[in-house]
Coordinates of C-alpha atoms and ligand atoms in Angstrom, one line a residue:
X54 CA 109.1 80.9 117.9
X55 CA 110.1 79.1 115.1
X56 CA 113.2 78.7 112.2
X57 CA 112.4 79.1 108.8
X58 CA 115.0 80.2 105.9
X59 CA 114.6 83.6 104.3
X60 CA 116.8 85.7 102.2
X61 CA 118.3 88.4 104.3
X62 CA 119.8 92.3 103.3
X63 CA 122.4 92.7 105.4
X64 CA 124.3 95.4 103.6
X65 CA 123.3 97.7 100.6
X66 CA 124.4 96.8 97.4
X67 CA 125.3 93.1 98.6
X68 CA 123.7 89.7 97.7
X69 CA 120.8 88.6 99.9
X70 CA 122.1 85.7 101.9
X71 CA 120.0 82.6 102.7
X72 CA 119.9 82.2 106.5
X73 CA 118.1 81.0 109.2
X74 CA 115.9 83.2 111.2
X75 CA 113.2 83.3 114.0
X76 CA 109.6 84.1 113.1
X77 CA 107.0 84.6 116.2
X78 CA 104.0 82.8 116.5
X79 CA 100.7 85.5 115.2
X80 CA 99.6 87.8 117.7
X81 CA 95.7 89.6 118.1
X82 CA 94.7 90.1 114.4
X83 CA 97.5 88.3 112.6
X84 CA 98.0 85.0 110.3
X85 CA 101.0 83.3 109.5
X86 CA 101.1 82.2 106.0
X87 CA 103.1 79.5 104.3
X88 CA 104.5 80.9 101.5
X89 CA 104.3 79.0 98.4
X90 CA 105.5 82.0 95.7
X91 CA 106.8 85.2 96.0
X92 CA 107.5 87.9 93.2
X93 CA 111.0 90.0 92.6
X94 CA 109.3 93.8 92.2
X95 CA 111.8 96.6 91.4
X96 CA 111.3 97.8 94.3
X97 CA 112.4 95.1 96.5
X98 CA 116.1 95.5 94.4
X99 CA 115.5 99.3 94.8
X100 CA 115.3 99.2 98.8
X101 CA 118.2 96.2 98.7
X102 CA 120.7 98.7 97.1
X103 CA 119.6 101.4 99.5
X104 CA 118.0 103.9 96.8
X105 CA 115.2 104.0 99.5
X106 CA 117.0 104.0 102.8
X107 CA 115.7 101.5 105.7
X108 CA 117.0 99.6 108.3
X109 CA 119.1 96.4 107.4
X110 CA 119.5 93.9 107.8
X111 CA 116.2 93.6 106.5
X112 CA 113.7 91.0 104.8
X113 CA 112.3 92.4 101.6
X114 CA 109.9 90.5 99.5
X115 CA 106.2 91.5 99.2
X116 CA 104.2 90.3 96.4
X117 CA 103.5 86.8 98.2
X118 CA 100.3 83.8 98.1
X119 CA 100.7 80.6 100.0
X120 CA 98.0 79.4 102.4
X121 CA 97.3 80.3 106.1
X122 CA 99.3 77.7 108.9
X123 CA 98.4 79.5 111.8
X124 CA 95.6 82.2 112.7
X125 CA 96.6 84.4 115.7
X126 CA 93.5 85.5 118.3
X127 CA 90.3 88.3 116.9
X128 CA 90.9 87.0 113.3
X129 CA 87.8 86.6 111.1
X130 CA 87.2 85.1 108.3
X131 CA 90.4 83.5 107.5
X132 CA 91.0 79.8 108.9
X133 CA 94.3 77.5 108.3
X134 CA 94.3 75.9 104.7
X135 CA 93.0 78.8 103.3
X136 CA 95.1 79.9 100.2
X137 CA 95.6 83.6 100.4
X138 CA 97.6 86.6 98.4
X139 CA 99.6 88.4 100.9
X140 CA 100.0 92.3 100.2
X141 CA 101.9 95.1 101.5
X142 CA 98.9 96.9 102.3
X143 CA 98.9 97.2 106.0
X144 CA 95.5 99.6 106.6
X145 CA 95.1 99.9 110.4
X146 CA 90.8 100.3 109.2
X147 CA 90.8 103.6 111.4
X148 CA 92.6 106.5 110.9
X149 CA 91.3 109.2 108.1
X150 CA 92.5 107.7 105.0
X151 CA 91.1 104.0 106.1
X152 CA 87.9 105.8 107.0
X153 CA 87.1 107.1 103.8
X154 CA 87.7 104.3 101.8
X155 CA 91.6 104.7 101.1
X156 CA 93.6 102.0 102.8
X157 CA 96.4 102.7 100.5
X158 CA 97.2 105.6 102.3
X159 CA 96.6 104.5 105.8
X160 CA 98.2 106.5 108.3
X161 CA 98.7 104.5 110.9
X162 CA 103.2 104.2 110.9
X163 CA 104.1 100.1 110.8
X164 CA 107.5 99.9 112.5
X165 CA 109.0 96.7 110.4
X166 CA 111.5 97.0 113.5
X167 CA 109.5 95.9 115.6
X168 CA 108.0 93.1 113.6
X169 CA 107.5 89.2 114.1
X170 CA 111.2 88.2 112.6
X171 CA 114.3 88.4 114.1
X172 CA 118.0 87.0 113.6
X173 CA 118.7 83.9 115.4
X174 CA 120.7 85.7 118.1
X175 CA 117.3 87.8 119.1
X176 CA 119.3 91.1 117.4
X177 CA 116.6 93.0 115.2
X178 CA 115.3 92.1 111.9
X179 CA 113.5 94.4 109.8
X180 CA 110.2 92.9 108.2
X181 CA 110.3 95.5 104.8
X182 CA 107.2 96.7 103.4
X183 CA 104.9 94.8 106.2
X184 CA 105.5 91.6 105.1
X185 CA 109.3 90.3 104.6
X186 CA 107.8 87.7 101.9
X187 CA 111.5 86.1 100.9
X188 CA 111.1 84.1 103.2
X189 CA 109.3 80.3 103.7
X190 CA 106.4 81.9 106.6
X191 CA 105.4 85.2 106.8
X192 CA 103.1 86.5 110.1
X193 CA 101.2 89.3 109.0
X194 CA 97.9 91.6 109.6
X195 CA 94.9 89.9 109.1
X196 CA 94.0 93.1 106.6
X197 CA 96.9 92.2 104.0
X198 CA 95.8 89.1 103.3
X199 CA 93.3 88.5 101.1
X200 CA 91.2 85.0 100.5
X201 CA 91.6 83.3 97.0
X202 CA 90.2 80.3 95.2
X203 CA 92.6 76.7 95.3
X204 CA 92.0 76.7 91.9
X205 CA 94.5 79.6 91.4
X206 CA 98.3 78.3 91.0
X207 CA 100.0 80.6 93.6
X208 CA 102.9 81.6 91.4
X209 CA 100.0 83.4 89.1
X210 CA 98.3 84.5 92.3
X211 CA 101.4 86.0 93.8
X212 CA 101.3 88.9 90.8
X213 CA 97.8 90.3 91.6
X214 CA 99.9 91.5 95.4
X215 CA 101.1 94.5 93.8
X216 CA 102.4 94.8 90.1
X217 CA 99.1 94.0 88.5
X218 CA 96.6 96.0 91.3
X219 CA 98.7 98.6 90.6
X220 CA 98.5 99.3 87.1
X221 CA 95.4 97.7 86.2
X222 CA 93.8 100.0 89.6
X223 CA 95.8 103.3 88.3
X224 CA 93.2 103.0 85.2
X225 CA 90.4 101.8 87.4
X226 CA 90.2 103.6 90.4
X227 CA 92.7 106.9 90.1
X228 CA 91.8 108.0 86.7
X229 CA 88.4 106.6 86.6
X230 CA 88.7 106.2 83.1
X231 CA 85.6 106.3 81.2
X232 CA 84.6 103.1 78.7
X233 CA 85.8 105.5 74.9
X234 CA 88.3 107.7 76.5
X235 CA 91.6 107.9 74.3
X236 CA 94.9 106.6 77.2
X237 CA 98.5 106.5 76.6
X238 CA 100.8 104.4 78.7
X239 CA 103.8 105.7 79.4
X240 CA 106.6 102.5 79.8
X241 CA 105.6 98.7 78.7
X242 CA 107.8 97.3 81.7
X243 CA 105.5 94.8 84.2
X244 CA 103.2 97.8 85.6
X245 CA 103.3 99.1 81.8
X246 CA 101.8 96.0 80.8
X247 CA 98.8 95.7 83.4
X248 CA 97.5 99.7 82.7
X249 CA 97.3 98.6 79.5
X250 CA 95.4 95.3 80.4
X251 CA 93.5 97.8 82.8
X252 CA 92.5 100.4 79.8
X253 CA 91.1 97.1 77.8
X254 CA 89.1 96.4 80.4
X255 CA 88.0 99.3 81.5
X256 CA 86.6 99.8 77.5
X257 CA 89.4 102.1 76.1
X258 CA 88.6 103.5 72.8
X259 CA 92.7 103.3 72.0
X260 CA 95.4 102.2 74.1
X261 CA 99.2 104.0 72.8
X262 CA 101.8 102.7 74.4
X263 CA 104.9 104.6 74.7
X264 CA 108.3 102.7 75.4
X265 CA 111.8 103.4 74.4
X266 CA 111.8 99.6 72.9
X267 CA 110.2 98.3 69.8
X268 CA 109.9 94.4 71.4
X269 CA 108.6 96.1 74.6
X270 CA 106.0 97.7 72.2
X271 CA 104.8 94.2 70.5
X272 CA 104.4 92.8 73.7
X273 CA 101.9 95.5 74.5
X274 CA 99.9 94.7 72.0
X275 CA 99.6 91.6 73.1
X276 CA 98.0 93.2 76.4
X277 CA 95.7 95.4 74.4
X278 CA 97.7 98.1 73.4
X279 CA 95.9 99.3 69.8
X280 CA 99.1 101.5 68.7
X281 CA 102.7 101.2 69.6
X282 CA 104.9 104.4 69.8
X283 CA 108.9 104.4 70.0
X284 CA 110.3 107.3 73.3
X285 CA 112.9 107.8 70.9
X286 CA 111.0 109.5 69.2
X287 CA 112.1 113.4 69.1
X288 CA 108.8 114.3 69.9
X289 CA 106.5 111.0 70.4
X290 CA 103.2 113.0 71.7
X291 CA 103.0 114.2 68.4
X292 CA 102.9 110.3 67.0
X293 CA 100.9 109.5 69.7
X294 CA 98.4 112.7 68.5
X295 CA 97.9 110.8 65.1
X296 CA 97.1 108.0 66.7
X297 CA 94.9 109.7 68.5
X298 CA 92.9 110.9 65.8
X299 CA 94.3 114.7 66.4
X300 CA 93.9 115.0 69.9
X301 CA 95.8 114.0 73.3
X302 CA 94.7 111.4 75.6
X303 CA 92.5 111.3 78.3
X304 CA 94.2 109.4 80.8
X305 CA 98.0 109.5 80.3
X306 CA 99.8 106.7 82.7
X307 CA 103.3 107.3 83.7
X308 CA 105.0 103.9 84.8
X309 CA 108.1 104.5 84.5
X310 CA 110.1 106.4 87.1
X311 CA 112.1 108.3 84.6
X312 CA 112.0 112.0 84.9
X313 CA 112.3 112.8 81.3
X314 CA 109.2 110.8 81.1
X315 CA 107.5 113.2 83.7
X316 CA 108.8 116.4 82.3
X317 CA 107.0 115.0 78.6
X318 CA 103.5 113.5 80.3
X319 CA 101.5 116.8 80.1
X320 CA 102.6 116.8 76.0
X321 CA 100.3 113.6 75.8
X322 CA 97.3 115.4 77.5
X323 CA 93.4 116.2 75.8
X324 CA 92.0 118.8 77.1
X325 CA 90.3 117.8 80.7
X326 CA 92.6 115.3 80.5
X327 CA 94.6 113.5 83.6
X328 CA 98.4 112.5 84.4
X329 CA 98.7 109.5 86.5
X330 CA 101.6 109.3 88.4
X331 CA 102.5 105.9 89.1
X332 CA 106.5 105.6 88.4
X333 CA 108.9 106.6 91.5
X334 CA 111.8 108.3 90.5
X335 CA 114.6 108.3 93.0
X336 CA 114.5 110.4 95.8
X337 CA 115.2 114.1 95.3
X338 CA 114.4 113.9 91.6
X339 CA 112.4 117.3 89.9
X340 CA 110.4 117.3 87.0
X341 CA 109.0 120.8 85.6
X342 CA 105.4 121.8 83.6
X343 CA 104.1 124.7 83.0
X344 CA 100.9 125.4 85.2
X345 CA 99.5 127.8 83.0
X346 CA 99.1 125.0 80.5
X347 CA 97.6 122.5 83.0
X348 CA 95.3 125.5 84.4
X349 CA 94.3 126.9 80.9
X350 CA 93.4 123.4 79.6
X351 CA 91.3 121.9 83.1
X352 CA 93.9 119.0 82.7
X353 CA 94.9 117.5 86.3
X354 CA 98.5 116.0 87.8
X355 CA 97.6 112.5 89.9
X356 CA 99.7 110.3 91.9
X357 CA 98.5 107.0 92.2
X358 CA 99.6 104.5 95.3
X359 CA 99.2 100.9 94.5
X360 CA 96.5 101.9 92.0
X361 CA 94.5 103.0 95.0
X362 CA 93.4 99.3 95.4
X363 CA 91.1 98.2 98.3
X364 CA 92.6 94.4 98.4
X365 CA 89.2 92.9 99.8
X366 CA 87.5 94.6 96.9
X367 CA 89.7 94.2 93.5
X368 CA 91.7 91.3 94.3
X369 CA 88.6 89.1 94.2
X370 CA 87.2 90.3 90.8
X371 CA 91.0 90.6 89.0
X372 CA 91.3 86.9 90.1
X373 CA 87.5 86.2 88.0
X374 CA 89.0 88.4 85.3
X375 CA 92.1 86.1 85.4
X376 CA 89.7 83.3 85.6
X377 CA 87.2 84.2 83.0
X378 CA 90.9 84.7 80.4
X379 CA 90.0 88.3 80.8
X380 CA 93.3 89.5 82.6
X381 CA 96.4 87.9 81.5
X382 CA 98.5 86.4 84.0
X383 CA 100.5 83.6 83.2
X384 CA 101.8 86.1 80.5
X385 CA 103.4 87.8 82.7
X386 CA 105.6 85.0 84.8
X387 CA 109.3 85.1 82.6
X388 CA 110.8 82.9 85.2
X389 CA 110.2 80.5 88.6
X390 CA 113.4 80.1 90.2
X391 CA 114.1 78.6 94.1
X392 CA 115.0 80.8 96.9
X393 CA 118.7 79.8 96.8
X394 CA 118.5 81.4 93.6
X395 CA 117.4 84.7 94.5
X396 CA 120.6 86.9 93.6
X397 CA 120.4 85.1 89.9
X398 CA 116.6 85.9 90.0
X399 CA 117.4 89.5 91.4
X400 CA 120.2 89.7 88.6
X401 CA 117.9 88.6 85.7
X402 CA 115.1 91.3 86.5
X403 CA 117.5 94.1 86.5
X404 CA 118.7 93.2 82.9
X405 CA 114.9 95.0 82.2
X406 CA 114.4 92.0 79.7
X407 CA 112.4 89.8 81.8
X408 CA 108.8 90.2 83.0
X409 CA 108.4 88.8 86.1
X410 CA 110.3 86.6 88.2
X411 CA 109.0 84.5 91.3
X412 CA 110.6 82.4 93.6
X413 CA 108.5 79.2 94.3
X414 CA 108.6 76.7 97.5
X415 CA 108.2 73.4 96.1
X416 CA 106.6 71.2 99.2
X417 CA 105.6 68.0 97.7
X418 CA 108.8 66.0 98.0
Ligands
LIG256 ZN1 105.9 95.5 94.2
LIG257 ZN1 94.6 103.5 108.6

């Protein structure tokens, strides 16, 4: 058992406050990681104003890299020094899902109650999302972590956890897009930004990006986008058809967790052609379509988990991408900030403007 600091939920809606807490030593199949850098992902401030439920007080924080301090018993292939991304991807290798070559869906339940953190007076803390990354250690499963080059500065390495295997994968592996298909991305916000990256790669004819503002849409060109189309737009499928030479889009990527935005998808569609579903609206939110649209035109409805990565797999080659100035990363970082400054942090990503924020550990003094 030791005492490291971490940023703790203890009511909805409230600042995170920097406390002490206790973090066990890894068990069978864990690693405890140092953290060096940790992303802010919307959904860490959706869960800390309770849009998602959970238990509190709570630990959020899961888009993490550091290197491995400690390697509990049965672990392979990991040893301590290694520098590592740490994901929320917690695949038990197993059940259905795992079997087939889905661990995105693993359906194995993680209790986060029952995790390796709690507050100094032994009373429960949850570890959120596996891996309670605002934090200066983290013990995880063995199966989150993924090995990376030292070459790679952490605070770029902490992207590829979730925001950027996650859009870049939802081109990749859920719509399996084909190099010449025609995609439209619906929202340039940070999972915007990497489908389009992932459509460029993936040898796009054109890339339309669809946002509600006109700076959001220049920034996307910078990831590849080939044509920029404003929401405001009374009916922006119809731009987006010009651009399209006539027709809809094969692939159309839905990013943002609007439900207008889910109501208009099909609009965008070819025929044969495939809505990703990659946005979360809040809970209890309806969108409607007309099936007899979908079913007339062979056109398909697809959500897409954390761009149904396999972390082992994709992180590796999105890191040579990154390597290889393939991938934009570095791009993507609109602020470091410390872990006392959190809320500011927190507070700055809300405002929509920023790209991403990440709260680094700076060890050398
Ligand atoms: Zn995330
Ligand atoms: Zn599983």
């Amino acid at each position: 058992m030791q005492t490291i600091k971490a940023a703790v939920c203890h009511a909805f809606g409230e600042p995170l406050r920097i406390e002490d807490i206790h973090l066990r030593a890894p068990e069978q199949g864990e690693v405890e990681v140092t953290i060096d850098a940790v992303a802010i992902c919307h959904s860490d401030i959706s869960y800390a104003e309770g849009s998602w439920g959970g238990s509190l007080p709570a630990v959020y924080g899961h888009e993490a890299a550091g290197r491995v301090s400690t390697v509990g018993t049965g672990v392979q292939g990991l040893s301590e020094g290694d520098s590592v991304v740490v994901t929320l991807i917690r695949s038990c290798g197993s059940c259905a899902p795992c079997a087939g070559g889905s661990p995105v869906s693993c359906e194995t339940p993680y209790n986060g109650d029952m995790g390796p953190i709690t507050l100094p007076d032994g009373s429960k803390l949850h570890q959120a999302m596996a891996t309670g990354g605002f934090a200066e250690k983290v013990v995880v499963d063995r199966r989150q972590v993924v090995r990376i080059s030292d070459k790679i500065a952490k605070d770029v390495a902490s992207l590829v956890a979730c925001g950027v295997i996650t859009g870049v994968g939802a081109v990749v592996n859920s719509a399996h897009l084909r190099a010449g298909q025609d995609v439209v991305v619906i929202g340039a916000g940070g999972v915007g930004l990497n489908a389009i990256q992932g459509a460029r790669i993936a040898g796009a004819r054109r890339i339309v990006a669809v946002d509600m503002s006109a700076e959001k849409l220049d920034v996307a060109k910078e990831f590849g986008a080939t044509h920029g189309v404003l929401a405001t737009h009374k009916a922006p499928w119809l731009v987006t058809r010009k651009a399209l030479g006539g027709r809809g889009a094969d692939a159309v990527i839905v990013t943002v967790g609007a439900i207008p935005a889910y109501d208009q998808a099909p609009n965008y569609l070819a025929t044969q052609g495939k809505v990703i579903m990659v946005g979360m609206p809040h809970v209890g939110g309806e969108a409607t379509y007309q099936p007899v649209n979908l079913a007339a035109a062979g056109q398909g409805m697809i959500g897409s988990k954390m761009g149904d990565v396999v972390i082992q797999r994709d992180i590796p080659w999105m890191l040579d991408l990154y390597e290889q100035g393939r991938l934009k990363l570095d791009e993507l970082i609109s602020g470091r900030w410390s872990l006392e400054q959190i809320n500011e942090a927190i507070a700055d990503t809300k405002t929509g403007t920023a790209r991403r924020n990440v709260i680094v550990f700076d060890r050398k003094a």
